[in-house]
Coordinates of C-alpha atoms and ligand atoms in Angstrom, one line a residue:
Chain A
I1 CA 0.0 0.0 0.0
F2 CA 2.8 2.5 0.8
A3 CA 5.1 0.9 -1.7
G4 CA 8.1 2.9 -2.5
R5 CA 7.3 5.8 -0.1
K6 CA 9.8 7.3 2.3
V7 CA 9.2 7.3 6.0
D8 CA 8.0 10.8 7.1
E9 CA 5.3 12.2 9.3
E10 CA 2.8 12.0 6.5
L11 CA 3.4 8.3 6.1
L12 CA 3.2 7.7 9.8
E13 CA -0.1 9.6 10.0
E14 CA -1.6 7.5 7.1
L15 CA -0.3 4.4 8.8
E16 CA -2.1 5.3 12.0
E17 CA -5.2 5.9 10.0
R18 CA -5.0 2.4 8.5
L19 CA -4.5 0.8 11.9
I20 CA -7.5 2.7 13.3
R21 CA -9.5 1.6 10.3
A22 CA -8.6 -2.0 11.1
D23 CA -10.3 -1.4 14.5
I24 CA -7.1 -1.7 16.5
G25 CA -8.2 1.4 18.4
V26 CA -6.9 5.0 18.8
K27 CA -4.7 4.2 21.8
T28 CA -3.1 1.1 20.4
A29 CA -2.6 2.6 17.0
G30 CA -1.0 5.7 18.5
Q31 CA 1.2 3.6 20.7
L32 CA 2.3 1.5 17.8
V33 CA 3.1 4.4 15.5
E34 CA 5.0 6.1 18.3
E35 CA 7.2 3.0 18.7
L36 CA 7.7 2.8 15.0
R37 CA 8.7 6.5 14.9
K38 CA 11.4 5.9 17.5
E39 CA 12.6 2.7 15.8
A40 CA 12.8 4.4 12.4
I41 CA 15.0 7.1 13.9
R42 CA 17.2 4.6 15.9
K43 CA 17.7 2.3 13.0
N44 CA 17.7 5.0 10.3
I45 CA 14.9 3.5 8.3
K46 CA 14.1 5.6 5.3
T47 CA 11.6 3.6 3.3
W48 CA 8.2 1.9 3.8
E49 CA 9.9 -1.4 2.7
G50 CA 12.2 -1.0 5.6
L51 CA 9.5 -0.1 8.1
L52 CA 6.9 -2.8 7.2
P53 CA 8.9 -5.8 8.7
V54 CA 9.4 -3.7 11.9
L55 CA 5.6 -3.0 12.0
R56 CA 4.8 -6.6 11.5
E57 CA 7.3 -7.7 14.2
K58 CA 5.8 -5.2 16.6
L59 CA 2.2 -6.4 16.0
L60 CA 3.4 -10.0 16.3
S61 CA 4.9 -9.2 19.7
Y62 CA 1.5 -7.7 20.7
I63 CA -0.6 -10.8 19.7
G64 CA 1.8 -13.6 19.3
G65 CA 1.2 -14.6 22.8
C66 CA -2.5 -15.1 22.1
K67 CA -2.1 -18.1 19.8
G68 CA -4.1 -20.9 21.4
E69 CA -4.8 -24.5 20.5
L70 CA -8.3 -25.7 21.2
K71 CA -7.9 -28.0 24.2
E72 CA -8.9 -31.6 24.1
G73 CA -11.7 -32.5 26.4
K74 CA -15.4 -33.2 26.9
V75 CA -17.4 -30.0 27.3
Y76 CA -17.2 -26.8 25.2
L77 CA -19.3 -23.8 26.3
F78 CA -20.1 -21.0 23.8
L79 CA -21.1 -17.5 24.8
G80 CA -21.2 -14.0 23.3
V81 CA -23.4 -11.1 22.4
N82 CA -26.4 -11.4 20.1
G83 CA -25.8 -12.4 16.5
S84 CA -22.0 -12.9 16.9
G85 CA -22.1 -16.4 15.3
K86 CA -22.3 -18.8 18.3
T87 CA -24.8 -21.3 16.8
T88 CA -23.1 -21.4 13.4
T89 CA -19.7 -21.9 15.0
I90 CA -21.0 -24.9 17.0
G91 CA -22.2 -26.4 13.7
K92 CA -18.7 -26.0 12.2
L93 CA -16.9 -27.4 15.2
A94 CA -19.3 -30.3 15.5
H95 CA -18.5 -31.1 11.9
R96 CA -14.8 -31.0 12.7
F97 CA -15.1 -33.3 15.7
K98 CA -17.3 -35.7 13.7
S99 CA -14.7 -35.9 11.0
Q100 CA -12.2 -36.8 13.7
G101 CA -14.4 -39.8 14.5
K102 CA -15.8 -38.4 17.7
K103 CA -19.3 -38.9 19.1
V104 CA -20.7 -35.4 19.3
L105 CA -23.7 -34.1 21.3
L106 CA -25.1 -30.6 20.9
C107 CA -27.0 -28.8 23.7
A108 CA -29.7 -26.3 22.7
G109 CA -29.0 -23.9 25.6
D110 CA -30.7 -21.0 23.9
T111 CA -34.3 -21.4 25.1
F112 CA -35.2 -17.8 24.6
R113 CA -34.9 -16.7 21.0
S114 CA -37.4 -17.7 18.3
A115 CA -36.4 -20.8 16.4
A116 CA -33.0 -21.0 18.1
I117 CA -33.5 -24.6 18.8
E118 CA -34.6 -25.4 15.3
Q119 CA -31.6 -23.6 13.9
L120 CA -29.3 -25.7 16.0
Q121 CA -31.2 -28.9 15.0
V122 CA -30.3 -28.1 11.4
W123 CA -26.7 -27.9 12.3
A124 CA -26.9 -31.2 14.1
Q125 CA -28.3 -32.8 11.0
R126 CA -25.7 -31.2 8.8
S127 CA -22.8 -32.3 11.0
G128 CA -24.2 -35.7 12.0
A129 CA -24.2 -34.8 15.7
D130 CA -27.0 -35.6 18.1
I131 CA -28.9 -32.9 20.0
V132 CA -30.6 -32.4 23.4
Y133 CA -33.3 -29.8 23.6
K134 CA -36.3 -28.8 25.6
E135 CA -39.3 -26.6 25.0
E136 CA -38.8 -22.9 24.3
G137 CA -38.7 -21.0 27.6
A138 CA -37.2 -23.9 29.6
D139 CA -34.5 -23.1 32.1
P140 CA -31.2 -23.3 30.1
A141 CA -29.4 -24.8 33.1
S142 CA -31.9 -27.7 33.0
V143 CA -31.2 -28.4 29.3
V144 CA -27.5 -28.4 30.0
Y145 CA -27.9 -30.8 32.9
Q146 CA -30.0 -33.1 30.7
A147 CA -27.4 -33.0 27.9
L148 CA -24.6 -33.8 30.3
E149 CA -26.6 -36.8 31.7
K150 CA -27.1 -38.1 28.2
A151 CA -23.4 -37.6 27.3
Q152 CA -22.3 -39.5 30.4
K153 CA -24.9 -42.3 30.0
E154 CA -24.3 -42.8 26.3
N155 CA -20.5 -42.1 26.2
Y156 CA -20.3 -39.1 24.0
D157 CA -16.8 -37.8 23.4
V158 CA -17.8 -34.1 23.3
V159 CA -20.7 -31.8 24.2
L160 CA -21.0 -28.4 22.6
I161 CA -23.3 -26.1 24.5
D162 CA -25.1 -23.2 22.7
T163 CA -26.3 -20.3 24.8
A164 CA -28.6 -17.4 24.0
G165 CA -26.9 -14.2 22.8
R166 CA -26.7 -11.7 25.6
L167 CA -25.3 -8.2 25.9
H168 CA -22.6 -8.1 28.5
T169 CA -24.3 -5.1 30.2
K170 CA -27.3 -7.2 31.3
E171 CA -26.5 -8.4 34.8
P172 CA -29.3 -11.0 35.1
L173 CA -28.2 -12.6 31.8
I174 CA -24.6 -12.7 33.0
R175 CA -25.8 -14.4 36.2
E176 CA -27.7 -16.9 34.1
L177 CA -24.5 -17.6 32.2
R178 CA -22.5 -18.2 35.4
K179 CA -25.2 -20.6 36.6
I180 CA -24.9 -22.5 33.3
K181 CA -21.2 -22.9 33.8
Q182 CA -21.6 -23.9 37.4
V183 CA -24.0 -26.8 36.2
V184 CA -21.2 -28.0 34.0
Q185 CA -18.6 -27.7 36.8
K186 CA -20.8 -29.5 39.3
F187 CA -21.3 -32.4 36.8
Y188 CA -17.7 -32.7 35.7
P189 CA -15.2 -30.9 38.0
E190 CA -12.6 -30.8 35.1
E191 CA -15.1 -29.2 32.7
P192 CA -15.8 -27.1 30.7
T193 CA -12.6 -27.7 28.7
E194 CA -13.2 -24.4 26.9
T195 CA -15.3 -21.4 27.7
L196 CA -15.4 -19.8 24.3
L197 CA -16.3 -16.1 23.7
V198 CA -17.6 -15.7 20.2
L199 CA -16.6 -12.2 18.8
D200 CA -17.8 -10.7 15.6
A201 CA -14.9 -9.2 13.6
T202 CA -17.2 -6.4 12.3
I203 CA -17.5 -5.0 15.8
G204 CA -15.4 -2.1 16.8
Q205 CA -14.2 -0.9 20.2
N206 CA -17.1 -2.5 22.0
S207 CA -15.3 -5.9 21.6
L208 CA -12.9 -4.9 24.4
S209 CA -15.7 -4.1 26.7
Q210 CA -17.4 -7.5 25.9
A211 CA -14.2 -9.4 26.5
K212 CA -13.5 -7.7 29.8
V213 CA -17.0 -8.3 31.2
F214 CA -17.3 -11.9 30.0
K215 CA -13.8 -12.8 31.2
E216 CA -14.6 -11.4 34.6
A217 CA -17.9 -13.2 34.8
V218 CA -17.2 -16.7 33.5
D219 CA -13.4 -16.8 33.0
V220 CA -13.3 -17.0 29.2
S221 CA -10.6 -19.5 28.1
G222 CA -10.5 -18.6 24.4
I223 CA -12.0 -16.5 21.6
V224 CA -13.6 -17.4 18.4
L225 CA -13.3 -14.5 15.9
T226 CA -16.1 -14.8 13.3
K227 CA -17.0 -13.1 10.0
L228 CA -13.4 -12.6 8.9
D229 CA -14.5 -13.4 5.3
G230 CA -16.0 -9.9 5.3
S231 CA -13.9 -6.7 4.9
A232 CA -13.5 -6.1 8.6
K233 CA -10.0 -7.0 9.9
G234 CA -10.9 -7.8 13.5
G235 CA -8.1 -5.6 14.9
A236 CA -9.9 -5.2 18.2
V237 CA -8.3 -8.5 19.2
V238 CA -5.0 -6.7 19.4
P239 CA -5.9 -4.6 22.5
I240 CA -7.9 -7.5 23.9
C241 CA -4.8 -9.6 23.7
T242 CA -2.4 -7.1 25.2
E243 CA -4.8 -6.2 28.0
L244 CA -6.5 -9.5 28.8
K245 CA -4.2 -12.1 27.3
I246 CA -7.2 -14.3 26.1
P247 CA -6.0 -16.8 23.5
I248 CA -7.6 -16.8 20.1
K249 CA -8.5 -20.3 19.3
L250 CA -10.5 -20.3 16.1
L251 CA -11.6 -18.1 13.2
G252 CA -14.9 -18.1 11.4
V253 CA -14.5 -17.4 7.7
G254 CA -17.9 -18.1 6.3
E255 CA -21.4 -19.5 6.8
G256 CA -20.7 -23.2 5.8
L257 CA -19.7 -26.3 7.7
E258 CA -16.0 -26.1 6.6
D259 CA -15.6 -22.4 7.3
L260 CA -13.5 -22.7 10.4
Q261 CA -9.8 -21.9 10.6
E262 CA -7.0 -21.9 13.1
F263 CA -5.7 -18.5 14.3
E264 CA -2.2 -18.0 12.8
P265 CA -0.7 -14.8 14.3
K266 CA 1.7 -14.3 11.3
T267 CA -1.1 -14.6 8.8
F268 CA -3.3 -12.4 10.9
V269 CA -0.7 -9.7 11.1
E270 CA -0.1 -9.8 7.3
E271 CA -3.8 -9.4 6.7
L272 CA -3.9 -6.5 9.1
T273 CA -1.1 -4.7 7.3
S274 CA -1.8 -5.7 3.7
Chain B
L1 CA -21.4 15.7 32.3
L2 CA -19.7 16.0 29.0
T3 CA -17.0 18.2 30.6
Q4 CA -16.2 15.4 33.0
R5 CA -14.8 13.3 30.2
F6 CA -12.8 16.1 28.9
S7 CA -11.7 17.4 32.3
K8 CA -8.1 16.5 31.6
A9 CA -8.1 18.6 28.4
F10 CA -9.9 21.4 30.3
S11 CA -7.5 21.6 33.2
K12 CA -4.6 22.1 30.8
V13 CA -6.2 25.3 29.5
E14 CA -8.7 26.4 32.2
N15 CA -6.4 29.1 33.4
S16 CA -5.4 30.6 30.1
R17 CA -7.8 33.3 29.0
K18 CA -6.0 33.9 25.8
L19 CA -6.7 31.1 23.3
T20 CA -4.1 30.0 20.9
E21 CA -4.7 28.1 17.7
K22 CA -2.4 25.3 19.1
Q23 CA -4.7 25.0 22.2
I24 CA -7.7 24.6 20.0
N25 CA -6.0 22.0 17.9
D26 CA -4.9 20.0 21.0
F27 CA -8.4 20.2 22.4
L28 CA -9.9 19.0 19.1
R29 CA -7.4 16.1 19.1
E30 CA -8.9 14.9 22.3
I31 CA -12.4 15.1 20.8
R32 CA -11.1 13.2 17.7
S33 CA -10.0 10.4 20.0
A34 CA -13.3 10.3 21.7
L35 CA -15.2 10.2 18.4
L36 CA -12.9 7.5 16.9
E37 CA -13.3 5.4 20.1
S38 CA -17.1 5.6 19.5
D39 CA -16.4 3.9 16.1
A40 CA -17.3 6.9 14.0
D41 CA -15.7 6.7 10.6
Y42 CA -12.1 8.1 10.4
E43 CA -12.8 10.3 7.3
V44 CA -16.2 11.5 8.7
V45 CA -14.5 12.5 12.0
K46 CA -11.7 14.3 10.1
D47 CA -14.1 16.4 7.9
F48 CA -16.4 17.1 10.9
L49 CA -13.6 18.4 13.1
K50 CA -12.3 20.5 10.2
R51 CA -15.7 22.2 10.0
V52 CA -15.9 22.7 13.8
R53 CA -12.4 24.1 13.9
E54 CA -13.2 26.6 11.1
K55 CA -16.3 27.6 13.0
A56 CA -14.4 28.0 16.3
L57 CA -11.7 30.1 14.7
Q58 CA -14.3 32.4 13.2
E59 CA -15.8 33.2 16.6
D60 CA -13.9 35.3 19.1
L61 CA -13.5 32.7 21.8
T62 CA -11.5 35.1 24.0
K63 CA -14.8 36.9 24.6
K64 CA -16.4 33.7 26.0
V65 CA -16.3 33.2 29.7
S66 CA -15.1 29.6 29.4
P67 CA -13.9 29.1 25.8
F68 CA -13.3 25.4 25.9
E69 CA -16.7 24.7 27.4
H70 CA -18.1 26.7 24.5
L71 CA -16.0 24.7 22.1
L72 CA -17.3 21.5 23.5
L73 CA -20.8 22.7 23.2
T74 CA -20.2 23.6 19.6
V75 CA -19.0 20.1 18.9
Y76 CA -22.1 18.7 20.6
E77 CA -24.5 21.0 18.7
E78 CA -22.9 20.3 15.4
L79 CA -23.1 16.6 16.1
V80 CA -26.8 16.9 16.9
K81 CA -27.4 18.9 13.8
V82 CA -25.8 16.2 11.6
L83 CA -27.7 13.4 13.3
G84 CA -31.0 15.1 13.4
G85 CA -33.7 16.1 11.1
A86 CA -34.9 12.6 10.6
V87 CA -38.5 11.5 11.0
S88 CA -39.4 8.0 12.3
E89 CA -41.9 7.5 9.5
L90 CA -42.3 4.8 6.9
K91 CA -43.9 5.2 3.5
K92 CA -46.6 2.7 2.9
G93 CA -45.8 -0.3 0.6
T94 CA -43.2 -2.9 0.7
V95 CA -40.4 -2.3 3.2
L96 CA -37.2 -4.2 2.4
F97 CA -34.8 -5.0 5.3
V98 CA -31.1 -5.4 4.4
G99 CA -27.7 -5.7 6.0
L100 CA -24.8 -7.8 7.2
Q101 CA -25.2 -11.1 9.0
G102 CA -26.6 -11.1 12.5
T103 CA -27.4 -7.4 12.7
G104 CA -31.0 -7.9 13.8
K105 CA -33.1 -7.7 10.6
T106 CA -35.5 -10.5 11.4
T107 CA -36.1 -9.4 15.0
T108 CA -36.5 -5.7 13.8
I109 CA -39.2 -6.8 11.4
G110 CA -41.1 -8.4 14.3
K111 CA -40.7 -5.2 16.3
L112 CA -41.8 -2.9 13.5
A113 CA -44.7 -5.1 12.5
K114 CA -46.0 -4.8 16.1
Y115 CA -45.2 -1.0 16.1
L116 CA -47.2 -0.4 12.9
K117 CA -50.0 -2.7 13.9
D118 CA -50.4 -0.9 17.2
K119 CA -50.7 2.3 15.2
G120 CA -53.7 0.8 13.4
F121 CA -52.1 -0.2 10.1
K122 CA -52.6 -3.4 8.2
V123 CA -49.3 -5.3 8.2
A124 CA -48.0 -8.5 6.8
V125 CA -44.5 -10.0 6.8
S126 CA -42.6 -12.5 4.6
S127 CA -39.1 -13.8 4.4
T128 CA -36.8 -14.3 1.3
D129 CA -34.1 -15.8 3.5
V130 CA -33.7 -19.3 1.9
R131 CA -30.2 -19.6 3.3
R132 CA -30.1 -19.4 7.1
P133 CA -31.3 -22.5 8.9
A134 CA -34.7 -21.9 10.4
A135 CA -34.7 -18.2 9.3
M136 CA -38.3 -18.4 8.0
L137 CA -39.5 -20.2 11.1
Q138 CA -37.9 -17.5 13.2
L139 CA -40.0 -14.8 11.4
Q140 CA -43.1 -17.0 11.4
R141 CA -42.8 -17.4 15.2
L142 CA -42.5 -13.7 15.7
A143 CA -45.4 -13.0 13.5
E144 CA -47.6 -15.5 15.4
K145 CA -46.7 -13.7 18.7
I146 CA -48.1 -10.4 17.5
E147 CA -50.8 -11.9 15.3
V148 CA -49.6 -10.5 12.1
P149 CA -50.1 -12.5 8.9
Y150 CA -46.9 -14.3 7.7
Y151 CA -46.9 -15.1 4.0
H152 CA -45.4 -18.5 3.4
F153 CA -44.9 -20.0 0.0
G154 CA -43.7 -23.5 -1.0
E155 CA -40.3 -25.1 -0.6
G156 CA -37.7 -24.7 -3.3
L157 CA -38.5 -21.2 -4.4
S158 CA -35.7 -18.6 -4.9
A159 CA -35.5 -15.5 -2.9
L160 CA -36.6 -13.5 -5.9
E161 CA -39.7 -15.7 -6.5
I162 CA -40.7 -15.4 -2.9
A163 CA -40.4 -11.6 -3.0
K164 CA -42.6 -11.4 -6.1
K165 CA -45.2 -13.7 -4.6
A166 CA -45.3 -11.9 -1.3
Q167 CA -45.7 -8.5 -3.1
A168 CA -48.6 -9.9 -5.1
K169 CA -50.3 -11.4 -2.0
A170 CA -49.8 -8.1 0.0
K171 CA -51.5 -6.2 -2.8
E172 CA -54.3 -8.8 -3.0
D173 CA -54.9 -8.5 0.8
G174 CA -54.7 -4.7 0.6
V175 CA -52.1 -4.4 3.4
D176 CA -50.6 -1.0 4.2
Y177 CA -47.1 -2.4 4.9
L178 CA -45.4 -5.6 3.7
L179 CA -42.2 -6.1 5.7
L180 CA -39.8 -8.2 3.7
D181 CA -36.9 -10.0 5.3
T182 CA -33.7 -10.8 3.4
A183 CA -30.7 -13.0 4.3
G184 CA -27.8 -11.4 5.9
R185 CA -25.0 -10.9 3.3
L186 CA -21.6 -9.5 2.8
H187 CA -21.3 -6.3 0.7
I188 CA -18.4 -8.0 -1.1
D189 CA -20.4 -11.0 -2.1
E190 CA -21.2 -10.0 -5.7
E191 CA -23.7 -12.7 -6.3
L192 CA -25.8 -12.0 -3.2
M193 CA -25.6 -8.2 -3.8
E194 CA -26.9 -8.9 -7.3
E195 CA -29.8 -11.0 -5.8
L196 CA -30.7 -8.1 -3.5
S197 CA -30.6 -5.7 -6.4
S198 CA -33.0 -7.9 -8.4
I199 CA -35.4 -8.2 -5.4
K200 CA -35.4 -4.5 -5.2
S201 CA -36.2 -4.1 -8.9
A202 CA -39.0 -6.7 -8.7
V203 CA -40.8 -5.2 -5.7
S204 CA -40.1 -1.5 -6.0
P205 CA -40.0 -1.0 -2.3
S206 CA -41.4 2.1 -0.6
E207 CA -38.5 1.9 1.8
V208 CA -35.2 0.1 1.9
L209 CA -34.0 -0.1 5.5
Y210 CA -30.3 -0.8 6.4
V211 CA -30.2 -2.6 9.7
A212 CA -26.9 -1.8 11.4
D213 CA -25.5 -3.1 14.6
A214 CA -24.7 -0.2 17.0
M215 CA -21.3 -1.8 17.7
Q216 CA -20.1 -1.9 14.2
G217 CA -16.5 -0.7 13.7
Q218 CA -14.6 1.2 11.1
E219 CA -15.9 -0.8 8.1
A220 CA -19.5 0.2 8.9
L221 CA -19.6 3.2 6.5
R222 CA -17.8 1.4 3.6
T223 CA -20.2 -1.5 4.0
A224 CA -23.3 0.7 4.0
K225 CA -22.0 2.6 1.0
V226 CA -22.0 -0.6 -1.1
F227 CA -25.5 -1.5 0.0
H228 CA -26.5 2.1 -0.8
E229 CA -25.0 2.0 -4.3
K230 CA -26.6 -1.4 -5.0
V231 CA -30.1 -0.9 -3.7
G232 CA -30.5 2.7 -2.6
L233 CA -31.1 2.9 1.2
T234 CA -34.0 5.1 2.3
G235 CA -33.3 4.8 6.0
A236 CA -31.4 2.8 8.7
V237 CA -32.3 1.0 11.9
L238 CA -29.6 1.0 14.6
T239 CA -29.9 -2.2 16.7
K240 CA -28.6 -3.4 20.1
M241 CA -28.5 0.2 21.5
D242 CA -29.4 -1.3 24.8
G243 CA -25.7 -2.3 25.2
D244 CA -22.8 0.1 25.9
A245 CA -21.7 0.5 22.3
R246 CA -21.3 4.2 21.6
G247 CA -23.0 4.0 18.2
G248 CA -20.6 6.0 16.1
V249 CA -22.0 4.2 13.0
A250 CA -25.1 6.5 13.3
F251 CA -22.9 9.5 12.8
S252 CA -21.1 8.0 9.8
L253 CA -24.3 6.9 8.0
R254 CA -26.0 10.2 8.5
S255 CA -23.1 12.4 7.8
A256 CA -21.6 10.6 4.8
L257 CA -24.6 9.0 3.1
G258 CA -27.4 11.3 4.4
I259 CA -29.3 8.3 5.5
P260 CA -31.9 9.0 8.2
I261 CA -31.8 6.8 11.2
K262 CA -35.5 5.9 11.5
F263 CA -35.6 3.6 14.5
V264 CA -33.4 2.3 17.3
G265 CA -33.5 -1.3 18.6
V266 CA -33.2 -1.3 22.4
G267 CA -33.7 -5.0 23.4
E268 CA -34.6 -8.5 22.4
K269 CA -38.3 -8.3 22.9
L270 CA -40.9 -7.2 20.3
E271 CA -41.7 -4.0 22.1
D272 CA -38.0 -2.9 22.2
I273 CA -38.0 -0.4 19.5
E274 CA -37.9 3.4 19.7
P275 CA -37.8 6.4 17.4
F276 CA -34.3 8.0 16.9
Y277 CA -33.4 10.8 19.3
P278 CA -30.4 12.7 17.9
D279 CA -29.5 14.5 21.1
R280 CA -29.4 11.3 23.1
V281 CA -27.2 9.5 20.5
A282 CA -24.9 12.6 20.2
Q283 CA -24.2 12.4 23.9
R284 CA -23.6 8.7 23.8
I285 CA -21.2 9.1 20.8
M286 CA -19.2 11.8 22.7
G287 CA -19.0 9.4 25.6
Ligands
GTP301 N1 -20.0 -14.3 6.7 C1 -20.0 -15.0 7.9 N2 -21.2 -15.1 8.5 C2 -21.3 -15.8 9.6 C3 -20.1 -16.4 10.2 N3 -20.5 -17.0 11.4 C4 -21.8 -16.8 11.5 N4 -22.3 -16.1 10.5 C5 -23.7 -15.6 10.2 O1 -24.0 -14.7 11.2 C6 -25.4 -14.8 11.4 C7 -25.7 -15.1 12.9 O2 -25.1 -16.3 13.2 P1 -25.7 -17.2 14.5 O3 -24.9 -18.4 14.5 O4 -27.2 -17.3 14.4 O5 -25.3 -16.2 15.6 P2 -25.6 -16.4 17.2 O6 -24.5 -15.8 17.9 O7 -25.9 -17.8 17.5 O8 -26.9 -15.5 17.3 P3 -27.9 -15.4 18.6 O9 -28.1 -16.8 19.0 O10 -29.1 -14.8 18.0 O11 -27.2 -14.5 19.6 C8 -25.9 -16.0 10.5 O12 -26.5 -15.4 9.4 C9 -24.7 -16.7 10.2 O13 -24.8 -17.4 9.0 C10 -18.8 -16.2 9.5 O14 -17.8 -16.6 10.0 N5 -18.9 -15.5 8.4
GTP302 N1 -30.1 -6.8 22.9 C1 -30.6 -6.7 21.6 N2 -30.6 -7.8 20.8 C2 -31.1 -7.6 19.6 C3 -31.6 -6.4 19.1 N3 -32.1 -6.6 17.9 C4 -31.8 -7.9 17.6 N4 -31.2 -8.5 18.6 C5 -30.8 -9.9 18.7 O1 -29.7 -10.1 17.8 C6 -29.6 -11.4 17.4 C7 -29.7 -11.5 15.9 O2 -31.0 -11.0 15.5 P1 -31.6 -11.5 14.1 O3 -32.9 -10.8 14.0 O4 -31.6 -13.0 14.0 O5 -30.5 -10.9 13.1 P2 -30.6 -11.0 11.5 O6 -30.0 -9.8 11.0 O7 -31.9 -11.4 11.0 O8 -29.5 -12.2 11.2 P3 -29.2 -12.9 9.8 O9 -30.6 -13.2 9.2 O10 -28.5 -14.1 10.2 O11 -28.4 -12.0 9.0 C8 -30.8 -12.1 18.1 O12 -30.3 -12.7 19.2 C9 -31.7 -11.0 18.4 O13 -32.6 -11.3 19.5 C10 -31.6 -5.3 20.0 O14 -32.0 -4.2 19.7 N5 -31.1 -5.5 21.2
MG303 MG1 -27.6 -18.6 18.4
MG304 MG1 -32.5 -12.9 9.8

């Protein structure tokens, strides 16, 4: 993008703009550009070609520590704000586990939203997983309990728990989420293996607020960043990583069963600065 | 309350009665950070502050008792002016709902159907979302809750075919408003944007409402622009404003595309919709 240009104040300002446009945030972008400015002076870097590797290295140092492998275990709990892609992500992960030869059970923990259960049922069919559900309006904790009972009795390898979308600012809904996690912990003290926060890459600075609150409330073990097949870069995970150190476990790159990828910090940084 | 947020910037200059251009620039830089943190578009913020700065320099701020409070008020008033002037009204006919995935289109249709029905209008809803699992069932369930007719046609029809059939049935039934749902889609998906364009041509909607998530980031305006170029947006609905997202996307849409924000979603229930209040949103954007 800045091919052939020399490093000057104008370039640095435009670079800051690009970083802000990637949703990295004003503070982080400013910090990053300031570090680059100092580095450019120290190392006498005159061109963009010389600066780009330094920029990428710096970004890598910011988020490299947030590369996380999905842990192997029994129960995976999914949470996040409304519309972030939880239900669809469960469908994709179920498909992945099935193709690994695992016996997969889905839990329709969203008992609130219209047709949420039916939506998850379709994903169960598509992925070949089984599903536990109750009537709309049932207590989500009771559906979770029922699913865990079935998983234990019928020897399922993994249980993927869907929950209703909820804004992190709604205290009663956060309490409900805590209760759901406690049901899992009471049933299997070692579980859930993962408490996954599903974040939409098209969201801006509010992502940081979401991550803070959910981490505080239910100790999030990993992030799934969805909708990266769009034009948004998902840069909000940079401040999330530096401030909260939550590992990014998976990326959602489309609406189909196969559209799930690993988080590769190097690739992510290249996308961010391309 | 606005001055609390900018108290750091204020205290730097409170004691200087003589205002320098540098002080104004520094102060506007603080405001720029606040606006960018609210997710308002980078270019929109740049142009906006340029206008505010010109306006500020024209006035003799040294004559004001507290020049920076006055400057802050100027920013607020300009923001309200940009956001305002919209009316929460919908022209009768077919109202098309469009936008990215998961922004709240289907739920918003349920809310607006209830809103219009409560006002005494004859309303019907239909869905052209043949893609998302259980999308049509979702709208059908919402329609049942508020006792509004949901038009359902057979399996295997394309989105375009459903749109045409729904339009014809709405005309036949003599409804005031047909609220038509579409699948969430990416603005960079040429095929799906073309589908949307053909639906628009087929039903000649009275309104095309862009449903935007209040938490959308810096790509919000560029995304909306593509939708606008492809189908011509007549208004926007800002959803999930019951959270703590600052909602800078409202400023971007109104300022750069001139699109009026007609309604605001403030919750998950069918009654959770409000008209758009520019002064409230301006305060929220400024933090
Ligand atoms: N393009 C794209 N769309 C996605 C992705 N993940 C999910 N979606 C779409 O986003 C929309 C919302 O997905 P859901 O899975 O229903 O999201 P959710 O978090 O379960 O929503 P709620 O349960 O209502 O809170 C659907 O249209 C999905 O197809 C992704 O990675 N890319
Ligand atoms: N808190 C809150 N949630 C909302 C609001 N509007 C919609 N939602 C929720 O957001 C999620 C997505 O809503 P949908 O209506 O399915 O979104 P959509 O745009 O139709 O999604 P796609 O069809 O997949 O593109 C659901 O969980 C809704 O309940 C709102 O104003 N506030
Ligand atoms: Mg869901
Ligand atoms: Mg929908």
